[in-house]
Amino acid sequence: KQIRFDRVMGDAFGWLLKEHFVGTPSTVLIKKSVMDKVGGFDPRYLYTQDYDYFLKCAHEADYVLQSKTLVFKRTHESNVSNNLVSLYTEQIVMLKMIWQRFEQYIESHGFKRILKQTLSDTYYRLGNACYESRKKDRAFAAFFQGMASDPSFKNSMHFGKVAGRKLIRLLF
C-alpha cells in the first residue's frame, strides 16, 4: 500500500499511528529545534527506534512529505527487521509506551480508536509471524490479545477471519 502525499493534512501523529508511513531515518529531515525538544533515539528499542522517534517528533511538529521516490532502500536476509516476531513484539511495547507518554494528547485529539486499531493489527501481525515460525500457542495468544485490545464488532470479525484461517490450517 503506497501513500501519496506532498503534505500531511491534519495531525501527523494520527497518520503515523495508523499508517507508519515514514521510511528509514536516512530519508528524513528534522528541524534542529524539534530534535532538541524530542531528544535522541530511545536505545531500549532495537527494531522500532525510528517509529518511536518519529511519533515523538510528530507530537511536536508538522510533517511535509515528498511523494516522489528519491531514495531506494536495499533489503536482504540479514536485515534486523526481518525478525518479525521480535519486531512486532517490540512494536507493541513501544506503542503502549507512546500511549502512556501521550495519553492526554491521544485522548484530546481523538486518536484512542486509531491506537487501539494499530495495536490490534500489530498483535495480528505478531500472531501470523509466530504461526509461520511454528510457535502456534504464542500465535493464538497474540490473536486473542489483538481482539482484546480493540473490542469492537469490526475487530471481532477480523479476529474470526485471521484466527479462523490459522485454525483451519492447523486442523487440516
JSON list of C-alpha atoms in Angstrom, two decimals:
[
{"chain": "A", "resi": 1, "resn": "LYS", "atom": "CA", "xyz": [0.00, 0.00, 0.00]},
{"chain": "A", "resi": 2, "resn": "GLN", "atom": "CA", "xyz": [1.52, 3.29, -1.05]},
{"chain": "A", "resi": 3, "resn": "ILE", "atom": "CA", "xyz": [0.51, 6.63, 0.42]},
{"chain": "A", "resi": 4, "resn": "ARG", "atom": "CA", "xyz": [1.00, 9.60, -1.89]},
{"chain": "A", "resi": 5, "resn": "PHE", "atom": "CA", "xyz": [1.16, 12.93, -0.11]},
{"chain": "A", "resi": 6, "resn": "ASP", "atom": "CA", "xyz": [3.01, 16.13, -0.66]},
{"chain": "A", "resi": 7, "resn": "ARG", "atom": "CA", "xyz": [1.80, 17.40, 2.71]},
{"chain": "A", "resi": 8, "resn": "VAL", "atom": "CA", "xyz": [0.07, 15.66, 5.58]},
{"chain": "A", "resi": 9, "resn": "MET", "atom": "CA", "xyz": [-3.26, 17.30, 6.18]},
{"chain": "A", "resi": 10, "resn": "GLY", "atom": "CA", "xyz": [-4.29, 17.22, 9.80]},
{"chain": "A", "resi": 11, "resn": "ASP", "atom": "CA", "xyz": [-2.18, 15.78, 12.57]},
{"chain": "A", "resi": 12, "resn": "ALA", "atom": "CA", "xyz": [0.86, 13.74, 11.50]},
{"chain": "A", "resi": 13, "resn": "PHE", "atom": "CA", "xyz": [0.78, 11.90, 14.84]},
{"chain": "A", "resi": 14, "resn": "GLY", "atom": "CA", "xyz": [-2.52, 10.23, 13.95]},
{"chain": "A", "resi": 15, "resn": "TRP", "atom": "CA", "xyz": [-1.35, 9.39, 10.44]},
{"chain": "A", "resi": 16, "resn": "LEU", "atom": "CA", "xyz": [1.82, 7.82, 11.84]},
{"chain": "A", "resi": 17, "resn": "LEU", "atom": "CA", "xyz": [-0.15, 5.75, 14.33]},
{"chain": "A", "resi": 18, "resn": "LYS", "atom": "CA", "xyz": [-2.40, 4.46, 11.57]},
{"chain": "A", "resi": 19, "resn": "GLU", "atom": "CA", "xyz": [-0.05, 4.06, 8.61]},
{"chain": "A", "resi": 20, "resn": "HIS", "atom": "CA", "xyz": [3.56, 4.18, 9.89]},
{"chain": "A", "resi": 21, "resn": "PHE", "atom": "CA", "xyz": [4.46, 5.81, 6.57]},
{"chain": "A", "resi": 22, "resn": "VAL", "atom": "CA", "xyz": [7.95, 7.10, 7.33]},
{"chain": "A", "resi": 23, "resn": "GLY", "atom": "CA", "xyz": [10.76, 5.11, 5.79]},
{"chain": "A", "resi": 24, "resn": "THR", "atom": "CA", "xyz": [14.28, 4.76, 7.09]},
{"chain": "A", "resi": 25, "resn": "PRO", "atom": "CA", "xyz": [15.83, 7.50, 9.25]},
{"chain": "A", "resi": 26, "resn": "SER", "atom": "CA", "xyz": [18.27, 8.38, 6.46]},
{"chain": "A", "resi": 27, "resn": "THR", "atom": "CA", "xyz": [15.37, 9.70, 4.37]},
{"chain": "A", "resi": 28, "resn": "VAL", "atom": "CA", "xyz": [14.06, 12.19, 6.95]},
{"chain": "A", "resi": 29, "resn": "LEU", "atom": "CA", "xyz": [14.98, 15.81, 7.60]},
{"chain": "A", "resi": 30, "resn": "ILE", "atom": "CA", "xyz": [14.07, 17.16, 11.03]},
{"chain": "A", "resi": 31, "resn": "LYS", "atom": "CA", "xyz": [14.50, 20.69, 12.30]},
{"chain": "A", "resi": 32, "resn": "LYS", "atom": "CA", "xyz": [17.13, 21.00, 14.99]},
{"chain": "A", "resi": 33, "resn": "SER", "atom": "CA", "xyz": [14.64, 22.73, 17.30]},
{"chain": "A", "resi": 34, "resn": "VAL", "atom": "CA", "xyz": [12.37, 19.66, 17.13]},
{"chain": "A", "resi": 35, "resn": "MET", "atom": "CA", "xyz": [15.31, 17.31, 17.71]},
{"chain": "A", "resi": 36, "resn": "ASP", "atom": "CA", "xyz": [16.40, 19.37, 20.71]},
{"chain": "A", "resi": 37, "resn": "LYS", "atom": "CA", "xyz": [12.91, 19.14, 22.18]},
{"chain": "A", "resi": 38, "resn": "VAL", "atom": "CA", "xyz": [12.42, 15.42, 21.49]},
{"chain": "A", "resi": 39, "resn": "GLY", "atom": "CA", "xyz": [15.93, 14.23, 22.32]},
{"chain": "A", "resi": 40, "resn": "GLY", "atom": "CA", "xyz": [17.63, 11.23, 20.77]},
{"chain": "A", "resi": 41, "resn": "PHE", "atom": "CA", "xyz": [16.53, 7.77, 19.77]},
{"chain": "A", "resi": 42, "resn": "ASP", "atom": "CA", "xyz": [15.45, 5.51, 22.62]},
{"chain": "A", "resi": 43, "resn": "PRO", "atom": "CA", "xyz": [18.22, 2.89, 22.99]},
{"chain": "A", "resi": 44, "resn": "ARG", "atom": "CA", "xyz": [15.80, 0.39, 24.57]},
{"chain": "A", "resi": 45, "resn": "TYR", "atom": "CA", "xyz": [14.39, -0.29, 21.11]},
{"chain": "A", "resi": 46, "resn": "LEU", "atom": "CA", "xyz": [16.32, -2.27, 18.54]},
{"chain": "A", "resi": 47, "resn": "TYR", "atom": "CA", "xyz": [13.60, -2.61, 15.89]},
{"chain": "A", "resi": 48, "resn": "THR", "atom": "CA", "xyz": [11.34, 0.39, 16.44]},
{"chain": "A", "resi": 49, "resn": "GLN", "atom": "CA", "xyz": [13.65, 3.27, 17.35]},
{"chain": "A", "resi": 50, "resn": "ASP", "atom": "CA", "xyz": [12.66, 5.19, 14.24]},
{"chain": "A", "resi": 51, "resn": "TYR", "atom": "CA", "xyz": [8.90, 4.68, 14.66]},
{"chain": "A", "resi": 52, "resn": "ASP", "atom": "CA", "xyz": [9.07, 5.78, 18.31]},
{"chain": "A", "resi": 53, "resn": "TYR", "atom": "CA", "xyz": [11.22, 8.79, 17.40]},
{"chain": "A", "resi": 54, "resn": "PHE", "atom": "CA", "xyz": [9.02, 9.90, 14.51]},
{"chain": "A", "resi": 55, "resn": "LEU", "atom": "CA", "xyz": [5.89, 9.67, 16.68]},
{"chain": "A", "resi": 56, "resn": "LYS", "atom": "CA", "xyz": [7.57, 11.89, 19.28]},
{"chain": "A", "resi": 57, "resn": "CYS", "atom": "CA", "xyz": [8.57, 14.34, 16.53]},
{"chain": "A", "resi": 58, "resn": "ALA", "atom": "CA", "xyz": [5.03, 14.32, 15.12]},
{"chain": "A", "resi": 59, "resn": "HIS", "atom": "CA", "xyz": [3.77, 15.27, 18.56]},
{"chain": "A", "resi": 60, "resn": "GLU", "atom": "CA", "xyz": [5.93, 18.40, 18.33]},
{"chain": "A", "resi": 61, "resn": "ALA", "atom": "CA", "xyz": [5.77, 19.43, 14.65]},
{"chain": "A", "resi": 62, "resn": "ASP", "atom": "CA", "xyz": [4.00, 19.01, 11.31]},
{"chain": "A", "resi": 63, "resn": "TYR", "atom": "CA", "xyz": [5.35, 16.70, 8.63]},
{"chain": "A", "resi": 64, "resn": "VAL", "atom": "CA", "xyz": [5.80, 17.52, 4.98]},
{"chain": "A", "resi": 65, "resn": "LEU", "atom": "CA", "xyz": [6.08, 14.52, 2.69]},
{"chain": "A", "resi": 66, "resn": "GLN", "atom": "CA", "xyz": [7.55, 14.19, -0.76]},
{"chain": "A", "resi": 67, "resn": "SER", "atom": "CA", "xyz": [5.61, 11.62, -2.78]},
{"chain": "A", "resi": 68, "resn": "LYS", "atom": "CA", "xyz": [8.32, 11.18, -5.43]},
{"chain": "A", "resi": 69, "resn": "THR", "atom": "CA", "xyz": [10.76, 8.33, -4.92]},
{"chain": "A", "resi": 70, "resn": "LEU", "atom": "CA", "xyz": [14.13, 9.90, -4.13]},
{"chain": "A", "resi": 71, "resn": "VAL", "atom": "CA", "xyz": [15.85, 7.01, -2.34]},
{"chain": "A", "resi": 72, "resn": "PHE", "atom": "CA", "xyz": [15.82, 3.23, -2.74]},
{"chain": "A", "resi": 73, "resn": "LYS", "atom": "CA", "xyz": [16.29, 1.04, 0.30]},
{"chain": "A", "resi": 74, "resn": "ARG", "atom": "CA", "xyz": [18.21, -2.19, -0.01]},
{"chain": "A", "resi": 75, "resn": "THR", "atom": "CA", "xyz": [16.79, -5.13, 1.90]},
{"chain": "A", "resi": 76, "resn": "HIS", "atom": "CA", "xyz": [18.39, -8.50, 2.40]},
{"chain": "A", "resi": 77, "resn": "GLU", "atom": "CA", "xyz": [18.05, -11.60, 4.56]},
{"chain": "A", "resi": 78, "resn": "SER", "atom": "CA", "xyz": [20.25, -10.27, 7.36]},
{"chain": "A", "resi": 79, "resn": "ASN", "atom": "CA", "xyz": [18.21, -7.07, 7.89]},
{"chain": "A", "resi": 80, "resn": "VAL", "atom": "CA", "xyz": [17.45, -6.68, 11.59]},
{"chain": "A", "resi": 81, "resn": "SER", "atom": "CA", "xyz": [13.79, -6.02, 10.76]},
{"chain": "A", "resi": 82, "resn": "ASN", "atom": "CA", "xyz": [13.43, -9.47, 9.17]},
{"chain": "A", "resi": 83, "resn": "ASN", "atom": "CA", "xyz": [12.92, -10.99, 12.62]},
{"chain": "A", "resi": 84, "resn": "LEU", "atom": "CA", "xyz": [9.19, -10.31, 12.53]},
{"chain": "A", "resi": 85, "resn": "VAL", "atom": "CA", "xyz": [8.36, -11.91, 15.88]},
{"chain": "A", "resi": 86, "resn": "SER", "atom": "CA", "xyz": [10.83, -9.63, 17.67]},
{"chain": "A", "resi": 87, "resn": "LEU", "atom": "CA", "xyz": [9.86, -6.62, 15.55]},
{"chain": "A", "resi": 88, "resn": "TYR", "atom": "CA", "xyz": [6.13, -6.88, 16.28]},
{"chain": "A", "resi": 89, "resn": "THR", "atom": "CA", "xyz": [6.70, -7.74, 19.95]},
{"chain": "A", "resi": 90, "resn": "GLU", "atom": "CA", "xyz": [8.81, -4.61, 20.36]},
{"chain": "A", "resi": 91, "resn": "GLN", "atom": "CA", "xyz": [6.36, -2.51, 18.36]},
{"chain": "A", "resi": 92, "resn": "ILE", "atom": "CA", "xyz": [3.57, -3.48, 20.77]},
{"chain": "A", "resi": 93, "resn": "VAL", "atom": "CA", "xyz": [5.71, -2.48, 23.77]},
{"chain": "A", "resi": 94, "resn": "MET", "atom": "CA", "xyz": [6.66, 0.80, 22.08]},
{"chain": "A", "resi": 95, "resn": "LEU", "atom": "CA", "xyz": [3.04, 1.66, 21.16]},
{"chain": "A", "resi": 96, "resn": "LYS", "atom": "CA", "xyz": [1.95, 1.05, 24.76]},
{"chain": "A", "resi": 97, "resn": "MET", "atom": "CA", "xyz": [4.74, 3.33, 25.99]},
{"chain": "A", "resi": 98, "resn": "ILE", "atom": "CA", "xyz": [3.67, 6.02, 23.50]},
{"chain": "A", "resi": 99, "resn": "TRP", "atom": "CA", "xyz": [0.10, 5.63, 24.78]},
{"chain": "A", "resi": 100, "resn": "GLN", "atom": "CA", "xyz": [1.28, 6.17, 28.37]},
{"chain": "A", "resi": 101, "resn": "ARG", "atom": "CA", "xyz": [3.52, 9.10, 27.50]},
{"chain": "A", "resi": 102, "resn": "PHE", "atom": "CA", "xyz": [0.97, 10.96, 25.34]},
{"chain": "A", "resi": 103, "resn": "GLU", "atom": "CA", "xyz": [-2.29, 9.68, 26.86]},
{"chain": "A", "resi": 104, "resn": "GLN", "atom": "CA", "xyz": [-3.83, 13.11, 27.33]},
{"chain": "A", "resi": 105, "resn": "TYR", "atom": "CA", "xyz": [-2.84, 14.20, 23.81]},
{"chain": "A", "resi": 106, "resn": "ILE", "atom": "CA", "xyz": [-4.17, 10.94, 22.31]},
{"chain": "A", "resi": 107, "resn": "GLU", "atom": "CA", "xyz": [-7.49, 11.35, 24.13]},
{"chain": "A", "resi": 108, "resn": "SER", "atom": "CA", "xyz": [-7.93, 15.05, 23.35]},
{"chain": "A", "resi": 109, "resn": "HIS", "atom": "CA", "xyz": [-7.14, 14.59, 19.63]},
{"chain": "A", "resi": 110, "resn": "GLY", "atom": "CA", "xyz": [-9.36, 11.55, 19.14]},
{"chain": "A", "resi": 111, "resn": "PHE", "atom": "CA", "xyz": [-6.51, 9.11, 18.45]},
{"chain": "A", "resi": 112, "resn": "LYS", "atom": "CA", "xyz": [-7.52, 6.47, 21.01]},
{"chain": "A", "resi": 113, "resn": "ARG", "atom": "CA", "xyz": [-9.51, 4.50, 18.43]},
{"chain": "A", "resi": 114, "resn": "ILE", "atom": "CA", "xyz": [-6.64, 4.64, 15.92]},
{"chain": "A", "resi": 115, "resn": "LEU", "atom": "CA", "xyz": [-4.16, 3.48, 18.55]},
{"chain": "A", "resi": 116, "resn": "LYS", "atom": "CA", "xyz": [-6.42, 0.58, 19.56]},
{"chain": "A", "resi": 117, "resn": "GLN", "atom": "CA", "xyz": [-6.72, -0.49, 15.91]},
{"chain": "A", "resi": 118, "resn": "THR", "atom": "CA", "xyz": [-2.96, -0.18, 15.40]},
{"chain": "A", "resi": 119, "resn": "LEU", "atom": "CA", "xyz": [-2.25, -2.28, 18.49]},
{"chain": "A", "resi": 120, "resn": "SER", "atom": "CA", "xyz": [-4.79, -4.86, 17.37]},
{"chain": "A", "resi": 121, "resn": "ASP", "atom": "CA", "xyz": [-3.32, -5.03, 13.87]},
{"chain": "A", "resi": 122, "resn": "THR", "atom": "CA", "xyz": [0.17, -5.38, 15.31]},
{"chain": "A", "resi": 123, "resn": "TYR", "atom": "CA", "xyz": [-0.96, -8.26, 17.54]},
{"chain": "A", "resi": 124, "resn": "TYR", "atom": "CA", "xyz": [-2.44, -9.98, 14.46]},
{"chain": "A", "resi": 125, "resn": "ARG", "atom": "CA", "xyz": [0.85, -9.48, 12.57]},
{"chain": "A", "resi": 126, "resn": "LEU", "atom": "CA", "xyz": [2.70, -10.91, 15.57]},
{"chain": "A", "resi": 127, "resn": "GLY", "atom": "CA", "xyz": [0.32, -13.86, 15.60]},
{"chain": "A", "resi": 128, "resn": "ASN", "atom": "CA", "xyz": [0.91, -14.51, 11.90]},
{"chain": "A", "resi": 129, "resn": "ALA", "atom": "CA", "xyz": [4.69, -14.27, 12.35]},
{"chain": "A", "resi": 130, "resn": "CYS", "atom": "CA", "xyz": [4.55, -16.65, 15.33]},
{"chain": "A", "resi": 131, "resn": "TYR", "atom": "CA", "xyz": [2.36, -19.08, 13.41]},
{"chain": "A", "resi": 132, "resn": "GLU", "atom": "CA", "xyz": [4.73, -19.13, 10.44]},
{"chain": "A", "resi": 133, "resn": "SER", "atom": "CA", "xyz": [7.63, -19.64, 12.89]},
{"chain": "A", "resi": 134, "resn": "ARG", "atom": "CA", "xyz": [5.84, -22.72, 14.26]},
{"chain": "A", "resi": 135, "resn": "LYS", "atom": "CA", "xyz": [5.04, -21.03, 17.56]},
{"chain": "A", "resi": 136, "resn": "LYS", "atom": "CA", "xyz": [1.35, -21.93, 17.41]},
{"chain": "A", "resi": 137, "resn": "ASP", "atom": "CA", "xyz": [0.49, -21.34, 21.09]},
{"chain": "A", "resi": 138, "resn": "ARG", "atom": "CA", "xyz": [2.07, -17.91, 21.02]},
{"chain": "A", "resi": 139, "resn": "ALA", "atom": "CA", "xyz": [0.33, -17.16, 17.73]},
{"chain": "A", "resi": 140, "resn": "PHE", "atom": "CA", "xyz": [-3.15, -17.79, 19.11]},
{"chain": "A", "resi": 141, "resn": "ALA", "atom": "CA", "xyz": [-2.31, -15.88, 22.30]},
{"chain": "A", "resi": 142, "resn": "ALA", "atom": "CA", "xyz": [-1.37, -12.90, 20.10]},
{"chain": "A", "resi": 143, "resn": "PHE", "atom": "CA", "xyz": [-4.60, -13.26, 18.09]},
{"chain": "A", "resi": 144, "resn": "PHE", "atom": "CA", "xyz": [-6.64, -13.15, 21.32]},
{"chain": "A", "resi": 145, "resn": "GLN", "atom": "CA", "xyz": [-4.65, -10.14, 22.56]},
{"chain": "A", "resi": 146, "resn": "GLY", "atom": "CA", "xyz": [-5.41, -8.46, 19.24]},
{"chain": "A", "resi": 147, "resn": "MET", "atom": "CA", "xyz": [-9.10, -8.99, 19.77]},
{"chain": "A", "resi": 148, "resn": "ALA", "atom": "CA", "xyz": [-8.93, -7.83, 23.40]},
{"chain": "A", "resi": 149, "resn": "SER", "atom": "CA", "xyz": [-7.02, -4.65, 22.54]},
{"chain": "A", "resi": 150, "resn": "ASP", "atom": "CA", "xyz": [-9.89, -3.37, 20.38]},
{"chain": "A", "resi": 151, "resn": "PRO", "atom": "CA", "xyz": [-13.21, -4.92, 21.47]},
{"chain": "A", "resi": 152, "resn": "SER", "atom": "CA", "xyz": [-15.23, -3.58, 18.53]},
{"chain": "A", "resi": 153, "resn": "PHE", "atom": "CA", "xyz": [-17.55, -5.52, 16.23]},
{"chain": "A", "resi": 154, "resn": "LYS", "atom": "CA", "xyz": [-15.32, -4.85, 13.23]},
{"chain": "A", "resi": 155, "resn": "ASN", "atom": "CA", "xyz": [-12.25, -6.14, 15.07]},
{"chain": "A", "resi": 156, "resn": "SER", "atom": "CA", "xyz": [-14.15, -9.21, 16.33]},
{"chain": "A", "resi": 157, "resn": "MET", "atom": "CA", "xyz": [-14.98, -10.05, 12.72]},
{"chain": "A", "resi": 158, "resn": "HIS", "atom": "CA", "xyz": [-11.34, -9.55, 11.75]},
{"chain": "A", "resi": 159, "resn": "PHE", "atom": "CA", "xyz": [-10.25, -11.79, 14.62]},
{"chain": "A", "resi": 160, "resn": "GLY", "atom": "CA", "xyz": [-12.59, -14.53, 13.40]},
{"chain": "A", "resi": 161, "resn": "LYS", "atom": "CA", "xyz": [-11.15, -14.28, 9.91]},
{"chain": "A", "resi": 162, "resn": "VAL", "atom": "CA", "xyz": [-7.46, -14.23, 10.96]},
{"chain": "A", "resi": 163, "resn": "ALA", "atom": "CA", "xyz": [-7.60, -16.81, 13.75]},
{"chain": "A", "resi": 164, "resn": "GLY", "atom": "CA", "xyz": [-10.10, -18.96, 11.86]},
{"chain": "A", "resi": 165, "resn": "ARG", "atom": "CA", "xyz": [-7.83, -19.30, 8.84]},
{"chain": "A", "resi": 166, "resn": "LYS", "atom": "CA", "xyz": [-4.91, -20.37, 11.02]},
{"chain": "A", "resi": 167, "resn": "LEU", "atom": "CA", "xyz": [-7.11, -22.82, 12.95]},
{"chain": "A", "resi": 168, "resn": "ILE", "atom": "CA", "xyz": [-8.30, -24.41, 9.71]},
{"chain": "A", "resi": 169, "resn": "ARG", "atom": "CA", "xyz": [-4.68, -24.73, 8.52]},
{"chain": "A", "resi": 170, "resn": "LEU", "atom": "CA", "xyz": [-3.79, -26.32, 11.86]},
{"chain": "A", "resi": 171, "resn": "LEU", "atom": "CA", "xyz": [-6.59, -28.87, 11.63]},
{"chain": "A", "resi": 172, "resn": "PHE", "atom": "CA", "xyz": [-6.06, -29.84, 8.01]}
]
